[in-house]
């Protein structure tokens, strides 16, 4: 809500309690105890229920959570509201019994909190879904028992398929900033030391050198360092004079920042679907959403995969609209032998640690604007 207020976005808040279902985390008891129990019961381990076992929690199957999110996303009257997403309430010992029943075998044990350790049990914790039911017509459809069976089925197949029956699942980390640092540790530390020794900590020759080198790497004339990829997008959209009466086209399958940057300019985001082969903006669908109010198009080169820029640029030129590339995830990616960021009128890069500072690169435009 606060993020929405700061950036003037239309926000609906859904307060989830316990969400469960296929693909939930089952590796670590601290992530979700139900996921942990599911792994235990499948592997024939005894489930441990901490506390009295009578504490009540409520549970929502993942499909019911997605259904609530979609309803909230498309319903204008949900804007500014906070909804509890209470699910099916059950005592924890009863939940363990139900899980064992659904699995067909298993056992559980109540483990009282040790007296010598002051453990604060938060007691019962569940929410009512009355408000979302009356406002948005949302009613959970998957009873706990069915949801547990579906989740167990998924994980049983998963364990068998991967021959991991006796092992915990090791997830491949999505990003590893530490290992990136360690591979260039010496160079990074020397560069940091050089900046610290120079006494100039904001802008200065190092930033200027970086801007020039990065622009050269991308294959454009100018680069400007800014605070984040979101700022780079926001400034790029403002640089082409987008305002409240304009529409900006982008894709729904992107980080929230792409759409947020459009809304931060007061413009209307228009979403065009992605191409199923590339997961990037579908040029075939693009023309169907262009109107006389369209001012810019933001293709997103997601997961480092370039959007099909040739038809996108051709359509943009024909309709006299700007193209701003969202290159937050596309440093170094290439299309027809050229680096992403060198195709549109402007491009925004992110240097978030899992990618890497913010940087905005452009061909002619900003220089013209600065000169203007
Ligand atoms: C596609 C895309 N656009 C924009 C951004 C925003 O970048 P930043 O996190 O640097 O503000 C991100 C970051 O997650 C992104 O993935």
Coordinates of C-alpha atoms and ligand atoms in Angstrom, one line a residue:
X1 CA 0.0 0.0 0.0
X2 CA 2.8 2.4 1.0
X3 CA 4.7 1.6 -2.3
X4 CA 1.4 2.4 -4.1
X5 CA 1.0 5.7 -2.3
X6 CA 4.6 6.7 -2.9
X7 CA 4.4 6.0 -6.6
X8 CA 0.8 6.9 -7.2
X9 CA -0.1 3.3 -8.2
X10 CA -3.5 1.6 -8.0
X11 CA -2.9 -1.1 -5.4
X12 CA -5.1 -3.8 -3.9
X13 CA -3.8 -5.7 -0.9
X14 CA -4.4 -9.4 -0.4
X15 CA -3.4 -10.8 3.0
X16 CA -2.6 -14.4 2.5
X17 CA -2.4 -16.9 5.3
X18 CA -1.1 -20.3 4.5
X19 CA -0.9 -21.1 0.8
X20 CA -0.1 -24.7 -0.2
X21 CA 0.0 -26.8 -3.3
X22 CA 2.3 -28.2 -6.0
X23 CA 5.7 -26.4 -6.2
X24 CA 5.5 -25.1 -2.6
X25 CA 8.7 -25.1 -0.7
X26 CA 9.3 -28.4 1.1
X27 CA 13.0 -28.2 1.7
X28 CA 13.2 -26.3 4.9
X29 CA 10.9 -26.3 8.0
X30 CA 11.3 -22.6 8.4
X31 CA 9.8 -21.8 5.0
X32 CA 6.5 -23.5 5.6
X33 CA 5.8 -26.2 8.1
X34 CA 3.1 -27.8 5.9
X35 CA 5.6 -28.2 3.1
X36 CA 8.0 -29.8 5.5
X37 CA 5.3 -32.2 6.8
X38 CA 4.5 -33.2 3.3
X39 CA 8.1 -34.1 2.6
X40 CA 8.2 -36.0 5.9
X41 CA 5.1 -38.0 5.4
X42 CA 6.1 -39.0 1.9
X43 CA 9.6 -40.0 3.1
X44 CA 8.1 -42.1 6.0
X45 CA 9.4 -39.7 8.7
X46 CA 7.4 -39.0 11.8
X47 CA 5.7 -35.6 11.6
X48 CA 6.4 -33.4 14.6
X49 CA 3.6 -31.0 15.7
X50 CA 5.0 -28.3 18.0
X51 CA 3.0 -26.9 20.9
X52 CA -0.4 -28.3 21.9
X53 CA -1.4 -29.3 18.4
X54 CA -4.7 -27.5 19.0
X55 CA -3.6 -24.2 17.5
X56 CA -5.8 -23.3 14.5
X57 CA -4.4 -22.2 11.2
X58 CA -6.2 -21.8 7.8
X59 CA -5.1 -23.0 4.4
X60 CA -5.7 -22.0 0.8
X61 CA -4.9 -24.2 -2.1
X62 CA -2.7 -22.3 -4.6
X63 CA -5.4 -22.3 -7.3
X64 CA -7.8 -20.5 -5.0
X65 CA -5.2 -17.9 -4.2
X66 CA -4.5 -17.3 -7.9
X67 CA -8.3 -17.0 -8.5
X68 CA -8.6 -14.4 -5.7
X69 CA -5.6 -12.5 -7.2
X70 CA -7.1 -12.5 -10.7
X71 CA -10.5 -11.3 -9.4
X72 CA -8.8 -8.5 -7.4
X73 CA -6.6 -7.5 -10.4
X74 CA -9.5 -7.0 -12.8
X75 CA -12.1 -5.5 -10.5
X76 CA -11.9 -1.7 -10.3
X77 CA -13.7 -1.5 -7.0
X78 CA -10.9 -3.6 -5.4
X79 CA -8.5 -0.6 -5.8
X80 CA -7.4 0.7 -2.5
X81 CA -9.0 -2.3 -0.6
X82 CA -7.3 -4.8 1.7
X83 CA -8.7 -8.3 1.7
X84 CA -8.1 -11.2 4.0
X85 CA -7.8 -14.4 2.2
X86 CA -8.8 -16.7 5.0
X87 CA -8.9 -20.4 4.0
X88 CA -10.1 -23.6 5.6
X89 CA -9.3 -23.5 9.4
X90 CA -8.0 -26.6 11.1
X91 CA -6.2 -27.5 14.3
X92 CA -2.6 -28.6 13.7
X93 CA -2.9 -32.1 15.1
X94 CA -6.0 -32.6 13.0
X95 CA -4.1 -31.3 10.0
X96 CA -1.3 -33.9 10.6
X97 CA -4.0 -36.6 10.9
X98 CA -5.6 -35.5 7.6
X99 CA -2.3 -35.4 5.8
X100 CA -1.5 -39.0 7.0
X101 CA -5.0 -40.1 5.9
X102 CA -4.5 -38.6 2.5
X103 CA -1.1 -40.2 2.2
X104 CA -2.4 -43.5 3.3
X105 CA 0.3 -44.0 5.9
X106 CA 2.4 -42.1 8.4
X107 CA 2.6 -41.0 12.0
X108 CA 2.8 -37.9 14.1
X109 CA 3.9 -36.8 17.5
X110 CA 3.0 -33.8 19.6
X111 CA 6.2 -32.0 20.8
X112 CA 5.3 -29.6 23.7
X113 CA 7.4 -26.4 23.7
X114 CA 10.2 -26.9 26.2
X115 CA 9.4 -25.1 29.5
X116 CA 12.9 -23.7 29.9
X117 CA 12.7 -21.9 26.6
X118 CA 10.3 -19.1 26.5
X119 CA 8.5 -19.9 23.2
X120 CA 5.6 -17.7 22.5
X121 CA 2.9 -19.6 20.7
X122 CA 0.7 -17.2 18.8
X123 CA -2.3 -19.5 19.4
X124 CA -5.0 -19.5 16.8
X125 CA -4.3 -17.6 13.6
X126 CA -6.8 -17.5 10.8
X127 CA -8.7 -15.0 8.8
X128 CA -12.2 -14.5 7.5
X129 CA -12.8 -14.2 3.8
X130 CA -16.2 -12.6 4.1
X131 CA -15.1 -9.3 2.7
X132 CA -13.6 -10.7 -0.5
X133 CA -16.5 -13.1 -0.8
X134 CA -19.1 -10.3 -0.7
X135 CA -17.1 -7.8 -2.7
X136 CA -15.5 -9.9 -5.4
X137 CA -17.6 -13.1 -5.3
X138 CA -14.6 -15.2 -4.3
X139 CA -15.3 -18.5 -2.6
X140 CA -12.5 -21.1 -2.2
X141 CA -13.2 -24.1 -4.4
X142 CA -10.7 -26.7 -3.3
X143 CA -11.4 -28.3 0.1
X144 CA -8.3 -29.0 2.2
X145 CA -8.5 -32.7 1.8
X146 CA -8.6 -32.5 -2.0
X147 CA -5.8 -29.9 -2.0
X148 CA -3.6 -32.1 0.2
X149 CA -4.2 -35.1 -2.0
X150 CA -3.3 -33.1 -5.1
X151 CA -0.1 -31.7 -3.4
X152 CA 0.9 -35.2 -2.2
X153 CA 0.3 -36.7 -5.7
X154 CA 2.5 -34.0 -7.2
X155 CA 5.4 -34.6 -4.8
X156 CA 5.2 -38.3 -5.0
X157 CA 5.6 -38.2 -8.8
X158 CA 8.2 -35.6 -8.4
X159 CA 10.3 -37.7 -6.0
X160 CA 9.9 -40.8 -8.1
X161 CA 10.7 -39.1 -11.4
X162 CA 13.9 -37.5 -10.1
X163 CA 15.0 -40.6 -8.1
X164 CA 15.2 -38.3 -5.1
X165 CA 13.0 -40.4 -2.8
X166 CA 15.5 -40.5 -0.1
X167 CA 16.9 -37.1 -0.7
X168 CA 15.9 -33.5 -0.1
X169 CA 15.3 -31.5 -3.3
X170 CA 18.1 -29.2 -4.0
X171 CA 16.8 -26.2 -5.9
X172 CA 19.1 -24.5 -8.4
X173 CA 19.5 -20.9 -7.1
X174 CA 18.0 -18.3 -9.3
X175 CA 21.0 -16.1 -8.9
X176 CA 24.3 -16.2 -7.1
X177 CA 25.7 -12.7 -6.5
X178 CA 28.3 -14.0 -4.1
X179 CA 29.8 -16.4 -6.6
X180 CA 29.9 -13.5 -9.2
X181 CA 31.7 -11.4 -6.7
X182 CA 34.1 -14.2 -5.8
X183 CA 35.0 -14.8 -9.4
X184 CA 36.1 -11.1 -9.8
X185 CA 37.0 -10.4 -6.2
X186 CA 40.4 -8.9 -6.7
X187 CA 39.3 -6.6 -9.6
X188 CA 36.2 -5.4 -7.7
X189 CA 38.1 -4.7 -4.5
X190 CA 40.8 -2.7 -6.4
X191 CA 38.1 -0.7 -8.2
X192 CA 36.3 0.1 -4.9
X193 CA 39.6 1.1 -3.3
X194 CA 40.4 3.4 -6.2
X195 CA 37.1 5.2 -5.8
X196 CA 37.4 5.4 -2.0
X197 CA 41.0 6.8 -2.3
X198 CA 39.8 9.4 -4.9
X199 CA 37.5 11.1 -2.3
X200 CA 34.8 11.5 -4.9
X201 CA 31.9 9.3 -4.1
X202 CA 29.1 10.6 -6.3
X203 CA 29.4 10.9 -10.1
X204 CA 32.9 11.9 -11.0
X205 CA 35.4 10.4 -13.5
X206 CA 34.6 6.7 -12.6
X207 CA 30.9 7.1 -13.3
X208 CA 31.7 9.0 -16.5
X209 CA 34.1 6.3 -17.6
X210 CA 31.5 3.7 -16.9
X211 CA 28.8 5.5 -18.8
X212 CA 31.0 5.8 -21.8
X213 CA 32.3 2.3 -21.7
X214 CA 28.9 0.8 -21.2
X215 CA 27.4 2.9 -24.1
X216 CA 30.3 1.7 -26.3
X217 CA 29.7 -1.9 -25.2
X218 CA 26.0 -1.6 -26.2
X219 CA 26.9 0.2 -29.4
X220 CA 25.2 3.5 -28.8
X221 CA 26.5 7.1 -28.4
X222 CA 25.4 8.0 -24.9
X223 CA 24.9 6.4 -21.5
X224 CA 23.7 8.1 -18.3
X225 CA 24.0 6.4 -14.9
X226 CA 20.9 6.7 -12.8
X227 CA 19.8 5.1 -9.5
X228 CA 18.0 1.9 -10.7
X229 CA 16.5 0.2 -13.7
X230 CA 13.1 1.5 -12.6
X231 CA 14.4 5.1 -12.6
X232 CA 16.0 4.4 -16.0
X233 CA 12.6 3.3 -17.4
X234 CA 10.7 6.2 -15.7
X235 CA 13.2 8.8 -17.0
X236 CA 13.2 7.3 -20.5
X237 CA 9.4 7.4 -20.7
X238 CA 9.4 11.0 -19.4
X239 CA 12.2 11.9 -21.9
X240 CA 9.8 11.2 -24.8
X241 CA 7.2 13.5 -23.2
X242 CA 4.7 10.8 -22.2
X243 CA 2.0 12.2 -20.0
X244 CA -1.4 11.5 -18.5
X245 CA -3.4 11.4 -21.8
X246 CA -0.9 8.9 -23.4
X247 CA -0.8 5.2 -23.7
X248 CA 2.3 3.1 -23.5
X249 CA 2.3 -0.5 -24.7
X250 CA 4.3 -3.2 -22.9
X251 CA 3.9 -6.8 -22.0
X252 CA 2.2 -8.4 -18.9
X253 CA 5.0 -10.9 -18.5
X254 CA 7.7 -8.6 -17.0
X255 CA 8.8 -7.2 -13.7
X256 CA 6.3 -4.9 -12.0
X257 CA 8.8 -2.0 -12.6
X258 CA 8.0 -1.8 -16.4
X259 CA 4.3 -1.1 -15.8
X260 CA 5.0 0.9 -12.6
X261 CA 7.3 3.2 -14.6
X262 CA 4.5 3.9 -17.1
X263 CA 2.1 4.6 -14.3
X264 CA 4.6 6.9 -12.6
X265 CA 4.4 9.1 -15.7
X266 CA 0.6 9.2 -15.3
X267 CA 0.1 7.4 -18.6
X268 CA -2.0 4.3 -19.2
X269 CA -0.2 1.0 -19.6
X270 CA -1.7 -1.1 -22.4
X271 CA -0.6 -4.7 -22.2
X272 CA -0.1 -6.8 -25.3
X273 CA 0.5 -10.5 -25.0
X274 CA 3.8 -12.3 -25.4
X275 CA 4.9 -14.7 -28.1
X276 CA 4.9 -18.2 -26.7
X277 CA 8.2 -19.2 -28.3
X278 CA 10.2 -16.3 -27.0
X279 CA 8.2 -15.0 -24.0
X280 CA 8.6 -11.5 -25.4
X281 CA 6.3 -9.0 -27.0
X282 CA 4.3 -10.5 -29.8
X283 CA 4.8 -8.4 -32.9
X284 CA 1.6 -10.0 -34.5
X285 CA -0.6 -8.7 -31.7
X286 CA 1.1 -5.3 -31.4
X287 CA -0.8 -3.5 -34.1
X288 CA -4.2 -4.5 -32.7
X289 CA -3.6 -2.4 -29.5
X290 CA -2.1 0.7 -31.1
X291 CA -4.4 3.7 -30.9
X292 CA -4.1 7.5 -31.7
X293 CA -3.0 7.9 -28.0
X294 CA -0.1 5.4 -28.2
X295 CA 3.1 7.3 -27.5
X296 CA 5.6 4.6 -26.9
X297 CA 6.2 0.8 -27.0
X298 CA 8.4 -0.9 -24.4
X299 CA 9.5 -4.4 -25.5
X300 CA 11.1 -6.3 -22.7
X301 CA 14.0 -8.6 -23.5
X302 CA 13.1 -11.0 -20.7
X303 CA 15.5 -13.6 -19.4
X304 CA 18.1 -12.3 -21.8
X305 CA 15.9 -13.3 -24.8
X306 CA 15.7 -10.4 -27.3
X307 CA 12.2 -9.4 -28.5
X308 CA 11.8 -9.6 -32.3
X309 CA 12.8 -6.0 -32.9
X310 CA 12.6 -5.9 -36.7
X311 CA 8.8 -6.1 -37.0
X312 CA 8.4 -4.1 -33.7
X313 CA 10.5 -1.2 -35.1
X314 CA 8.8 -1.3 -38.4
X315 CA 5.3 -1.0 -36.8
X316 CA 6.5 1.7 -34.4
X317 CA 7.9 3.8 -37.3
X318 CA 4.8 3.4 -39.3
X319 CA 2.7 4.7 -36.4
X320 CA 5.3 7.3 -35.3
X321 CA 5.7 6.0 -31.8
X322 CA 8.8 5.7 -29.7
X323 CA 10.5 2.4 -28.8
X324 CA 12.1 2.1 -25.3
X325 CA 13.8 -1.2 -24.7
X326 CA 13.6 -2.7 -21.3
X327 CA 17.1 -4.3 -21.1
X328 CA 17.0 -4.9 -17.4
X329 CA 17.7 -8.6 -18.0
X330 CA 19.5 -8.3 -21.4
X331 CA 23.0 -7.0 -20.8
X332 CA 25.1 -8.3 -23.8
X333 CA 22.2 -10.1 -25.5
X334 CA 22.3 -9.8 -29.2
X335 CA 19.8 -9.6 -32.1
X336 CA 20.9 -9.6 -35.8
X337 CA 24.5 -9.1 -34.7
X338 CA 23.8 -6.0 -32.6
X339 CA 23.5 -5.6 -28.8
X340 CA 20.2 -5.1 -27.2
X341 CA 19.7 -1.5 -26.2
X342 CA 20.9 -0.3 -29.6
X343 CA 17.6 -0.7 -31.4
X344 CA 15.1 1.6 -29.8
X345 CA 15.1 5.3 -29.2
X346 CA 16.2 4.7 -25.6
X347 CA 16.9 1.7 -23.5
X348 CA 16.9 1.0 -19.7
X349 CA 19.3 -1.4 -18.0
X350 CA 19.3 -2.5 -14.4
X351 CA 22.3 -3.2 -12.3
X352 CA 20.5 -4.7 -9.3
X353 CA 22.9 -7.1 -7.6
X354 CA 21.2 -10.2 -9.1
X355 CA 21.8 -8.4 -12.5
X356 CA 24.1 -5.7 -11.5
X357 CA 23.5 0.3 -10.5
X358 CA 21.1 1.7 -13.0
X359 CA 22.0 2.8 -16.4
X360 CA 20.1 4.5 -19.2
X361 CA 21.5 4.4 -22.7
X362 CA 20.2 6.2 -25.8
X363 CA 21.1 7.2 -29.3
X364 CA 20.2 10.8 -30.1
X365 CA 17.3 11.7 -28.0
X366 CA 18.5 12.9 -24.6
X367 CA 21.4 14.8 -26.1
X368 CA 18.8 16.7 -28.2
X369 CA 16.7 17.2 -25.1
X370 CA 19.7 18.4 -23.1
X371 CA 20.7 20.7 -25.8
X372 CA 17.2 21.9 -26.3
Ligands
LIG1 C1 12.4 -6.6 -16.8 C2 12.7 -5.7 -15.8 N1 12.5 -4.4 -15.9 C3 12.9 -3.5 -14.9 C4 13.4 -3.9 -13.7 C5 13.7 -2.9 -12.7 O1 15.1 -2.8 -12.4 P1 15.6 -2.3 -10.9 O2 15.3 -3.5 -10.0 O3 17.0 -2.0 -11.1 O4 14.8 -1.1 -10.5 C6 13.7 -5.2 -13.5 C7 14.2 -5.7 -12.2 O5 13.8 -6.7 -11.7 C8 13.3 -6.2 -14.6 O6 13.5 -7.5 -14.4

